[in-house]
Amino acid sequence: MHDLIIIGAGPAGLTAALYAGRFRMNTLIFEKMACGGQIILSPQIENYPGFPGGISTFELADKFKKQVEELAVTIEDSEVTEIGQGLESGKAVFNVKTQNGNFQAKSIIIASGAQAKKLGVKGEDKFIGRGISYCGTCDGPLFKNKDIAVIGGGDRALEDAIFLTSYAAKVYLIHRRAAFRGSKILEEKVRANPKIDLILDSVVEEISGRDKVEALKVKNLKANSSSEISCQGVFIFVGIEPNTAFLKNLLEMDEHEFIITDEEMRSSKDGIFACGDCRKKSLYQVVTACADGAIAANAVHKYLLNQ
Ligand code: NAP
């Protein structure tokens, strides 16, 4: 019986584990992919305090992990598929079903993060892994001296468009409006980069090719006219959706299935807490994910004291 099971080892889950470890809670973390979560999909992070000039996301993820391991918290590589609830001596107990068996805990922190949204255009499913990618760091090196398109106008699109210029011959940045949602400082870098061509007020209508991506059909919304762009790669960054499907309506969520919590990261169910990108909040950043994780572990500590 664990005091706490944390689901997800991104910045939120690992910070929760750091605090839980320091409270000497008997804690287990499950991670279905790599420690670090979504941050390792970007090459570098420039707005995490304490690292002037930025830090490599792999290095930051590794530092988060090492700090947790110093506290003897176990990180298991396994996917959680279901959470059930029972009672033991009149107290709530959670049954966590994973690919590697079932585990029990007195409390749960869900830090399962989010994943890239699909664009939802013709050709997208056909060319995933054959020219279409949702991760610049992972797939950028495959596009050396090629022409590529980046779709979106948020931080991810801006960051990755800049990063991808270190491989690609040309980067078309296609955004549906003229104003960017991402940070001004990134926009300035994008505009100053001679390898980036901005295609604004425009949407992708179709991704085409024979076996691999060869072209995009792009519609200019102002001129109401379509044209074709020749490119070999398409990187899609049009927002995130939470990894909460495994919860199967266990908790209250918003219309996009982000978990609703209070300020203490308490979910609608006693003993279950949620933090980071899987919960509904106003700012999805590494620094806020870490803050959420610390608050969640502190709230679990109080919850267990009152049990
Ligand atoms: P985002 O900030 O939600 O931006 C999504 C972009 O895609 C927006 O510009 C949006 O256009 C566009 N878009 C959405 N649906 C579209 C569609 N169907 N067709 C065409 N364009 C579409 O998402 P993100 O850049 O992927 O980043 C995800 C989250 O991670 C954000 O909350 C971001 O702040 C965060 N993030 C944090 C860090 C960090 O902590 N350092 C780094 C990167 C990202 P509109 O602008 O017109 O809506």
mmCIF file with all atom_site columns, N, CA, C and O in Angstrom, residues 142-183:
data_model
loop_
_atom_site.group_PDB
_atom_site.id
_atom_site.type_symbol
_atom_site.label_atom_id
_atom_site.label_alt_id
_atom_site.label_comp_id
_atom_site.label_asym_id
_atom_site.label_entity_id
_atom_site.label_seq_id
_atom_site.pdbx_PDB_ins_code
_atom_site.Cartn_x
_atom_site.Cartn_y
_atom_site.Cartn_z
_atom_site.occupancy
_atom_site.B_iso_or_equiv
_atom_site.pdbx_formal_charge
_atom_site.auth_seq_id
_atom_site.auth_comp_id
_atom_site.auth_asym_id
_atom_site.auth_atom_id
_atom_site.pdbx_PDB_model_num
ATOM 1   N N  . LEU A 1 142 ? 15.641 14.691 -39.801 1.00 0.00 ? 142 LEU A N  1
ATOM 2   C CA . LEU A 1 142 ? 15.272 13.941 -41.018 1.00 0.00 ? 142 LEU A CA 1
ATOM 3   C C  . LEU A 1 142 ? 15.063 14.871 -42.213 1.00 0.00 ? 142 LEU A C  1
ATOM 4   O O  . LEU A 1 142 ? 14.881 14.417 -43.336 1.00 0.00 ? 142 LEU A O  1
ATOM 5   N N  . PHE A 1 143 ? 15.040 16.173 -41.946 1.00 0.00 ? 143 PHE A N  1
ATOM 6   C CA . PHE A 1 143 ? 14.674 17.118 -43.018 1.00 0.00 ? 143 PHE A CA 1
ATOM 7   C C  . PHE A 1 143 ? 15.826 18.058 -43.395 1.00 0.00 ? 143 PHE A C  1
ATOM 8   O O  . PHE A 1 143 ? 15.611 19.219 -43.698 1.00 0.00 ? 143 PHE A O  1
ATOM 9   N N  . LYS A 1 144 ? 17.039 17.506 -43.349 1.00 0.00 ? 144 LYS A N  1
ATOM 10  C CA . LYS A 1 144 ? 18.229 18.289 -43.712 1.00 0.00 ? 144 LYS A CA 1
ATOM 11  C C  . LYS A 1 144 ? 18.121 18.776 -45.159 1.00 0.00 ? 144 LYS A C  1
ATOM 12  O O  . LYS A 1 144 ? 17.867 17.972 -46.066 1.00 0.00 ? 144 LYS A O  1
ATOM 13  N N  . ASN A 1 145 ? 18.268 20.088 -45.323 1.00 0.00 ? 145 ASN A N  1
ATOM 14  C CA . ASN A 1 145 ? 18.226 20.726 -46.660 1.00 0.00 ? 145 ASN A CA 1
ATOM 15  C C  . ASN A 1 145 ? 16.899 20.548 -47.411 1.00 0.00 ? 145 ASN A C  1
ATOM 16  O O  . ASN A 1 145 ? 16.854 20.686 -48.621 1.00 0.00 ? 145 ASN A O  1
ATOM 17  N N  . LYS A 1 146 ? 15.843 20.193 -46.685 1.00 0.00 ? 146 LYS A N  1
ATOM 18  C CA . LYS A 1 146 ? 14.521 20.053 -47.320 1.00 0.00 ? 146 LYS A CA 1
ATOM 19  C C  . LYS A 1 146 ? 13.692 21.311 -47.035 1.00 0.00 ? 146 LYS A C  1
ATOM 20  O O  . LYS A 1 146 ? 14.005 22.092 -46.123 1.00 0.00 ? 146 LYS A O  1
ATOM 21  N N  . ASP A 1 147 ? 12.609 21.465 -47.787 1.00 0.00 ? 147 ASP A N  1
ATOM 22  C CA . ASP A 1 147 ? 11.655 22.541 -47.510 1.00 0.00 ? 147 ASP A CA 1
ATOM 23  C C  . ASP A 1 147 ? 10.540 21.977 -46.639 1.00 0.00 ? 147 ASP A C  1
ATOM 24  O O  . ASP A 1 147 ? 9.991  20.907 -46.953 1.00 0.00 ? 147 ASP A O  1
ATOM 25  N N  . ILE A 1 148 ? 10.236 22.685 -45.550 1.00 0.00 ? 148 ILE A N  1
ATOM 26  C CA . ILE A 1 148 ? 9.199  22.164 -44.654 1.00 0.00 ? 148 ILE A CA 1
ATOM 27  C C  . ILE A 1 148 ? 8.200  23.274 -44.299 1.00 0.00 ? 148 ILE A C  1
ATOM 28  O O  . ILE A 1 148 ? 8.494  24.466 -44.462 1.00 0.00 ? 148 ILE A O  1
ATOM 29  N N  . ALA A 1 149 ? 7.041  22.846 -43.805 1.00 0.00 ? 149 ALA A N  1
ATOM 30  C CA . ALA A 1 149 ? 6.038  23.805 -43.338 1.00 0.00 ? 149 ALA A CA 1
ATOM 31  C C  . ALA A 1 149 ? 5.774  23.552 -41.862 1.00 0.00 ? 149 ALA A C  1
ATOM 32  O O  . ALA A 1 149 ? 5.760  22.397 -41.414 1.00 0.00 ? 149 ALA A O  1
ATOM 33  N N  . VAL A 1 150 ? 5.592  24.630 -41.108 1.00 0.00 ? 150 VAL A N  1
ATOM 34  C CA . VAL A 1 150 ? 5.212  24.545 -39.701 1.00 0.00 ? 150 VAL A CA 1
ATOM 35  C C  . VAL A 1 150 ? 3.830  25.188 -39.606 1.00 0.00 ? 150 VAL A C  1
ATOM 36  O O  . VAL A 1 150 ? 3.623  26.290 -40.121 1.00 0.00 ? 150 VAL A O  1
ATOM 37  N N  . ILE A 1 151 ? 2.891  24.504 -38.957 1.00 0.00 ? 151 ILE A N  1
ATOM 38  C CA . ILE A 1 151 ? 1.523  25.024 -38.875 1.00 0.00 ? 151 ILE A CA 1
ATOM 39  C C  . ILE A 1 151 ? 1.220  25.439 -37.434 1.00 0.00 ? 151 ILE A C  1
ATOM 40  O O  . ILE A 1 151 ? 1.420  24.646 -36.513 1.00 0.00 ? 151 ILE A O  1
ATOM 41  N N  . GLY A 1 152 ? 0.709  26.665 -37.241 1.00 0.00 ? 152 GLY A N  1
ATOM 42  C CA . GLY A 1 152 ? 0.325  27.143 -35.910 1.00 0.00 ? 152 GLY A CA 1
ATOM 43  C C  . GLY A 1 152 ? 0.931  28.501 -35.631 1.00 0.00 ? 152 GLY A C  1
ATOM 44  O O  . GLY A 1 152 ? 1.850  28.935 -36.342 1.00 0.00 ? 152 GLY A O  1
ATOM 45  N N  . GLY A 1 153 ? 0.416  29.152 -34.597 1.00 0.00 ? 153 GLY A N  1
ATOM 46  C CA . GLY A 1 153 ? 0.921  30.484 -34.274 1.00 0.00 ? 153 GLY A CA 1
ATOM 47  C C  . GLY A 1 153 ? 1.189  30.656 -32.790 1.00 0.00 ? 153 GLY A C  1
ATOM 48  O O  . GLY A 1 153 ? 1.321  31.770 -32.291 1.00 0.00 ? 153 GLY A O  1
ATOM 49  N N  . GLY A 1 154 ? 1.285  29.520 -32.072 1.00 0.00 ? 154 GLY A N  1
ATOM 50  C CA . GLY A 1 154 ? 1.574  29.574 -30.626 1.00 0.00 ? 154 GLY A CA 1
ATOM 51  C C  . GLY A 1 154 ? 3.059  29.414 -30.357 1.00 0.00 ? 154 GLY A C  1
ATOM 52  O O  . GLY A 1 154 ? 3.882  29.413 -31.293 1.00 0.00 ? 154 GLY A O  1
ATOM 53  N N  . ASP A 1 155 ? 3.420  29.255 -29.076 1.00 0.00 ? 155 ASP A N  1
ATOM 54  C CA . ASP A 1 155 ? 4.836  29.130 -28.694 1.00 0.00 ? 155 ASP A CA 1
ATOM 55  C C  . ASP A 1 155 ? 5.520  27.955 -29.375 1.00 0.00 ? 155 ASP A C  1
ATOM 56  O O  . ASP A 1 155 ? 6.665  28.057 -29.811 1.00 0.00 ? 155 ASP A O  1
ATOM 57  N N  . ARG A 1 156 ? 4.797  26.823 -29.452 1.00 0.00 ? 156 ARG A N  1
ATOM 58  C CA . ARG A 1 156 ? 5.419  25.625 -30.041 1.00 0.00 ? 156 ARG A CA 1
ATOM 59  C C  . ARG A 1 156 ? 5.771  25.867 -31.507 1.00 0.00 ? 156 ARG A C  1
ATOM 60  O O  . ARG A 1 156 ? 6.862  25.526 -31.955 1.00 0.00 ? 156 ARG A O  1
ATOM 61  N N  . ALA A 1 157 ? 4.843  26.433 -32.251 1.00 0.00 ? 157 ALA A N  1
ATOM 62  C CA . ALA A 1 157 ? 5.093  26.659 -33.677 1.00 0.00 ? 157 ALA A CA 1
ATOM 63  C C  . ALA A 1 157 ? 6.264  27.618 -33.864 1.00 0.00 ? 157 ALA A C  1
ATOM 64  O O  . ALA A 1 157 ? 7.154  27.385 -34.693 1.00 0.00 ? 157 ALA A O  1
ATOM 65  N N  . LEU A 1 158 ? 6.288  28.685 -33.062 1.00 0.00 ? 158 LEU A N  1
ATOM 66  C CA . LEU A 1 158 ? 7.364  29.678 -33.205 1.00 0.00 ? 158 LEU A CA 1
ATOM 67  C C  . LEU A 1 158 ? 8.719  29.080 -32.817 1.00 0.00 ? 158 LEU A C  1
ATOM 68  O O  . LEU A 1 158 ? 9.709  29.209 -33.544 1.00 0.00 ? 158 LEU A O  1
ATOM 69  N N  . GLU A 1 159 ? 8.739  28.397 -31.657 1.00 0.00 ? 159 GLU A N  1
ATOM 70  C CA . GLU A 1 159 ? 9.995  27.788 -31.170 1.00 0.00 ? 159 GLU A CA 1
ATOM 71  C C  . GLU A 1 159 ? 10.527 26.782 -32.188 1.00 0.00 ? 159 GLU A C  1
ATOM 72  O O  . GLU A 1 159 ? 11.704 26.763 -32.514 1.00 0.00 ? 159 GLU A O  1
ATOM 73  N N  . ASP A 1 160 ? 9.615  25.916 -32.645 1.00 0.00 ? 160 ASP A N  1
ATOM 74  C CA . ASP A 1 160 ? 10.064 24.839 -33.530 1.00 0.00 ? 160 ASP A CA 1
ATOM 75  C C  . ASP A 1 160 ? 10.421 25.346 -34.918 1.00 0.00 ? 160 ASP A C  1
ATOM 76  O O  . ASP A 1 160 ? 11.316 24.792 -35.562 1.00 0.00 ? 160 ASP A O  1
ATOM 77  N N  . ALA A 1 161 ? 9.733  26.390 -35.386 1.00 0.00 ? 161 ALA A N  1
ATOM 78  C CA . ALA A 1 161 ? 10.097 26.956 -36.694 1.00 0.00 ? 161 ALA A CA 1
ATOM 79  C C  . ALA A 1 161 ? 11.554 27.430 -36.624 1.00 0.00 ? 161 ALA A C  1
ATOM 80  O O  . ALA A 1 161 ? 12.355 27.155 -37.535 1.00 0.00 ? 161 ALA A O  1
ATOM 81  N N  . ILE A 1 162 ? 11.916 28.101 -35.542 1.00 0.00 ? 162 ILE A N  1
ATOM 82  C CA . ILE A 1 162 ? 13.297 28.589 -35.386 1.00 0.00 ? 162 ILE A CA 1
ATOM 83  C C  . ILE A 1 162 ? 14.265 27.401 -35.325 1.00 0.00 ? 162 ILE A C  1
ATOM 84  O O  . ILE A 1 162 ? 15.268 27.344 -36.033 1.00 0.00 ? 162 ILE A O  1
ATOM 85  N N  . PHE A 1 163 ? 13.925 26.427 -34.479 1.00 0.00 ? 163 PHE A N  1
ATOM 86  C CA . PHE A 1 163 ? 14.789 25.248 -34.317 1.00 0.00 ? 163 PHE A CA 1
ATOM 87  C C  . PHE A 1 163 ? 14.988 24.519 -35.643 1.00 0.00 ? 163 PHE A C  1
ATOM 88  O O  . PHE A 1 163 ? 16.102 24.116 -35.998 1.00 0.00 ? 163 PHE A O  1
ATOM 89  N N  . LEU A 1 164 ? 13.913 24.386 -36.401 1.00 0.00 ? 164 LEU A N  1
ATOM 90  C CA . LEU A 1 164 ? 13.979 23.593 -37.642 1.00 0.00 ? 164 LEU A CA 1
ATOM 91  C C  . LEU A 1 164 ? 14.816 24.263 -38.725 1.00 0.00 ? 164 LEU A C  1
ATOM 92  O O  . LEU A 1 164 ? 15.264 23.595 -39.662 1.00 0.00 ? 164 LEU A O  1
ATOM 93  N N  . THR A 1 165 ? 15.058 25.574 -38.598 1.00 0.00 ? 165 THR A N  1
ATOM 94  C CA . THR A 1 165 ? 15.907 26.231 -39.606 1.00 0.00 ? 165 THR A CA 1
ATOM 95  C C  . THR A 1 165 ? 17.349 25.720 -39.521 1.00 0.00 ? 165 THR A C  1
ATOM 96  O O  . THR A 1 165 ? 18.121 25.900 -40.449 1.00 0.00 ? 165 THR A O  1
ATOM 97  N N  . SER A 1 166 ? 17.702 25.058 -38.410 1.00 0.00 ? 166 SER A N  1
ATOM 98  C CA . SER A 1 166 ? 19.072 24.536 -38.343 1.00 0.00 ? 166 SER A CA 1
ATOM 99  C C  . SER A 1 166 ? 19.226 23.299 -39.227 1.00 0.00 ? 166 SER A C  1
ATOM 100 O O  . SER A 1 166 ? 20.347 22.852 -39.470 1.00 0.00 ? 166 SER A O  1
ATOM 101 N N  . TYR A 1 167 ? 18.119 22.728 -39.690 1.00 0.00 ? 167 TYR A N  1
ATOM 102 C CA . TYR A 1 167 ? 18.186 21.569 -40.614 1.00 0.00 ? 167 TYR A CA 1
ATOM 103 C C  . TYR A 1 167 ? 17.653 21.924 -42.000 1.00 0.00 ? 167 TYR A C  1
ATOM 104 O O  . TYR A 1 167 ? 18.285 21.642 -42.999 1.00 0.00 ? 167 TYR A O  1
ATOM 105 N N  . ALA A 1 168 ? 16.450 22.530 -42.015 1.00 0.00 ? 168 ALA A N  1
ATOM 106 C CA . ALA A 1 168 ? 15.744 22.704 -43.287 1.00 0.00 ? 168 ALA A CA 1
ATOM 107 C C  . ALA A 1 168 ? 16.386 23.788 -44.146 1.00 0.00 ? 168 ALA A C  1
ATOM 108 O O  . ALA A 1 168 ? 17.045 24.702 -43.637 1.00 0.00 ? 168 ALA A O  1
ATOM 109 N N  . ALA A 1 169 ? 16.150 23.687 -45.472 1.00 0.00 ? 169 ALA A N  1
ATOM 110 C CA . ALA A 1 169 ? 16.588 24.747 -46.379 1.00 0.00 ? 169 ALA A CA 1
ATOM 111 C C  . ALA A 1 169 ? 15.668 25.955 -46.211 1.00 0.00 ? 169 ALA A C  1
ATOM 112 O O  . ALA A 1 169 ? 16.117 27.099 -46.164 1.00 0.00 ? 169 ALA A O  1
ATOM 113 N N  . LYS A 1 170 ? 14.355 25.665 -46.113 1.00 0.00 ? 170 LYS A N  1
ATOM 114 C CA . LYS A 1 170 ? 13.374 26.746 -45.961 1.00 0.00 ? 170 LYS A CA 1
ATOM 115 C C  . LYS A 1 170 ? 12.243 26.274 -45.056 1.00 0.00 ? 170 LYS A C  1
ATOM 116 O O  . LYS A 1 170 ? 11.863 25.100 -45.084 1.00 0.00 ? 170 LYS A O  1
ATOM 117 N N  . VAL A 1 171 ? 11.740 27.187 -44.205 1.00 0.00 ? 171 VAL A N  1
ATOM 118 C CA . VAL A 1 171 ? 10.608 26.857 -43.331 1.00 0.00 ? 171 VAL A CA 1
ATOM 119 C C  . VAL A 1 171 ? 9.463  27.819 -43.642 1.00 0.00 ? 171 VAL A C  1
ATOM 120 O O  . VAL A 1 171 ? 9.619  29.041 -43.509 1.00 0.00 ? 171 VAL A O  1
ATOM 121 N N  . TYR A 1 172 ? 8.336  27.273 -44.110 1.00 0.00 ? 172 TYR A N  1
ATOM 122 C CA . TYR A 1 172 ? 7.124  28.082 -44.274 1.00 0.00 ? 172 TYR A CA 1
ATOM 123 C C  . TYR A 1 172 ? 6.358  28.020 -42.965 1.00 0.00 ? 172 TYR A C  1
ATOM 124 O O  . TYR A 1 172 ? 6.001  26.928 -42.513 1.00 0.00 ? 172 TYR A O  1
ATOM 125 N N  . LEU A 1 173 ? 6.114  29.171 -42.346 1.00 0.00 ? 173 LEU A N  1
ATOM 126 C CA . LEU A 1 173 ? 5.317  29.179 -41.117 1.00 0.00 ? 173 LEU A CA 1
ATOM 127 C C  . LEU A 1 173 ? 3.903  29.635 -41.489 1.00 0.00 ? 173 LEU A C  1
ATOM 128 O O  . LEU A 1 173 ? 3.691  30.792 -41.872 1.00 0.00 ? 173 LEU A O  1
ATOM 129 N N  . ILE A 1 174 ? 2.964  28.700 -41.390 1.00 0.00 ? 174 ILE A N  1
ATOM 130 C CA . ILE A 1 174 ? 1.600  28.970 -41.854 1.00 0.00 ? 174 ILE A CA 1
ATOM 131 C C  . ILE A 1 174 ? 0.692  29.154 -40.640 1.00 0.00 ? 174 ILE A C  1
ATOM 132 O O  . ILE A 1 174 ? 0.567  28.241 -39.802 1.00 0.00 ? 174 ILE A O  1
ATOM 133 N N  . HIS A 1 175 ? 0.078  30.326 -40.549 1.00 0.00 ? 175 HIS A N  1
ATOM 134 C CA . HIS A 1 175 ? -0.789 30.612 -39.393 1.00 0.00 ? 175 HIS A CA 1
ATOM 135 C C  . HIS A 1 175 ? -2.112 31.198 -39.883 1.00 0.00 ? 175 HIS A C  1
ATOM 136 O O  . HIS A 1 175 ? -2.125 31.973 -40.852 1.00 0.00 ? 175 HIS A O  1
ATOM 137 N N  . ARG A 1 176 ? -3.185 30.844 -39.196 1.00 0.00 ? 176 ARG A N  1
ATOM 138 C CA . ARG A 1 176 ? -4.514 31.225 -39.697 1.00 0.00 ? 176 ARG A CA 1
ATOM 139 C C  . ARG A 1 176 ? -4.878 32.695 -39.464 1.00 0.00 ? 176 ARG A C  1
ATOM 140 O O  . ARG A 1 176 ? -5.882 33.168 -39.969 1.00 0.00 ? 176 ARG A O  1
ATOM 141 N N  . ARG A 1 177 ? -4.056 33.386 -38.647 1.00 0.00 ? 177 ARG A N  1
ATOM 142 C CA . ARG A 1 177 ? -4.304 34.828 -38.430 1.00 0.00 ? 177 ARG A CA 1
ATOM 143 C C  . ARG A 1 177 ? -3.024 35.599 -38.743 1.00 0.00 ? 177 ARG A C  1
ATOM 144 O O  . ARG A 1 177 ? -1.980 35.012 -38.997 1.00 0.00 ? 177 ARG A O  1
ATOM 145 N N  . ALA A 1 178 ? -3.114 36.950 -38.623 1.00 0.00 ? 178 ALA A N  1
ATOM 146 C CA . ALA A 1 178 ? -1.919 37.762 -38.860 1.00 0.00 ? 178 ALA A CA 1
ATOM 147 C C  . ALA A 1 178 ? -1.156 37.965 -37.550 1.00 0.00 ? 178 ALA A C  1
ATOM 148 O O  . ALA A 1 178 ? 0.056  38.199 -37.543 1.00 0.00 ? 178 ALA A O  1
ATOM 149 N N  . ALA A 1 179 ? -1.870 37.865 -36.421 1.00 0.00 ? 179 ALA A N  1
ATOM 150 C CA . ALA A 1 179 ? -1.220 38.059 -35.113 1.00 0.00 ? 179 ALA A CA 1
ATOM 151 C C  . ALA A 1 179 ? -0.900 36.695 -34.509 1.00 0.00 ? 179 ALA A C  1
ATOM 152 O O  . ALA A 1 179 ? -1.693 35.747 -34.647 1.00 0.00 ? 179 ALA A O  1
ATOM 153 N N  . PHE A 1 180 ? 0.249  36.613 -33.859 1.00 0.00 ? 180 PHE A N  1
ATOM 154 C CA . PHE A 1 180 ? 0.643  35.345 -33.251 1.00 0.00 ? 180 PHE A CA 1
ATOM 155 C C  . PHE A 1 180 ? 0.127  35.250 -31.817 1.00 0.00 ? 180 PHE A C  1
ATOM 156 O O  . PHE A 1 180 ? 0.035  36.254 -31.105 1.00 0.00 ? 180 PHE A O  1
ATOM 157 N N  . ARG A 1 181 ? -0.169 34.018 -31.399 1.00 0.00 ? 181 ARG A N  1
ATOM 158 C CA . ARG A 1 181 ? -0.581 33.765 -30.014 1.00 0.00 ? 181 ARG A CA 1
ATOM 159 C C  . ARG A 1 181 ? 0.660  33.624 -29.122 1.00 0.00 ? 181 ARG A C  1
ATOM 160 O O  . ARG A 1 181 ? 0.613  33.925 -27.938 1.00 0.00 ? 181 ARG A O  1
ATOM 161 N N  . GLY A 1 182 ? 1.760  33.182 -29.689 1.00 0.00 ? 182 GLY A N  1
ATOM 162 C CA . GLY A 1 182 ? 2.985  32.932 -28.912 1.00 0.00 ? 182 GLY A CA 1
ATOM 163 C C  . GLY A 1 182 ? 3.678  34.216 -28.470 1.00 0.00 ? 182 GLY A C  1
ATOM 164 O O  . GLY A 1 182 ? 3.259  35.332 -28.815 1.00 0.00 ? 182 GLY A O  1
ATOM 165 N N  . SER A 1 183 ? 4.784  34.049 -27.701 1.00 0.00 ? 183 SER A N  1
ATOM 166 C CA . SER A 1 183 ? 5.486  35.206 -27.103 1.00 0.00 ? 183 SER A CA 1
ATOM 167 C C  . SER A 1 183 ? 6.072  36.119 -28.172 1.00 0.00 ? 183 SER A C  1
ATOM 168 O O  . SER A 1 183 ? 6.553  35.667 -29.208 1.00 0.00 ? 183 SER A O  1
#
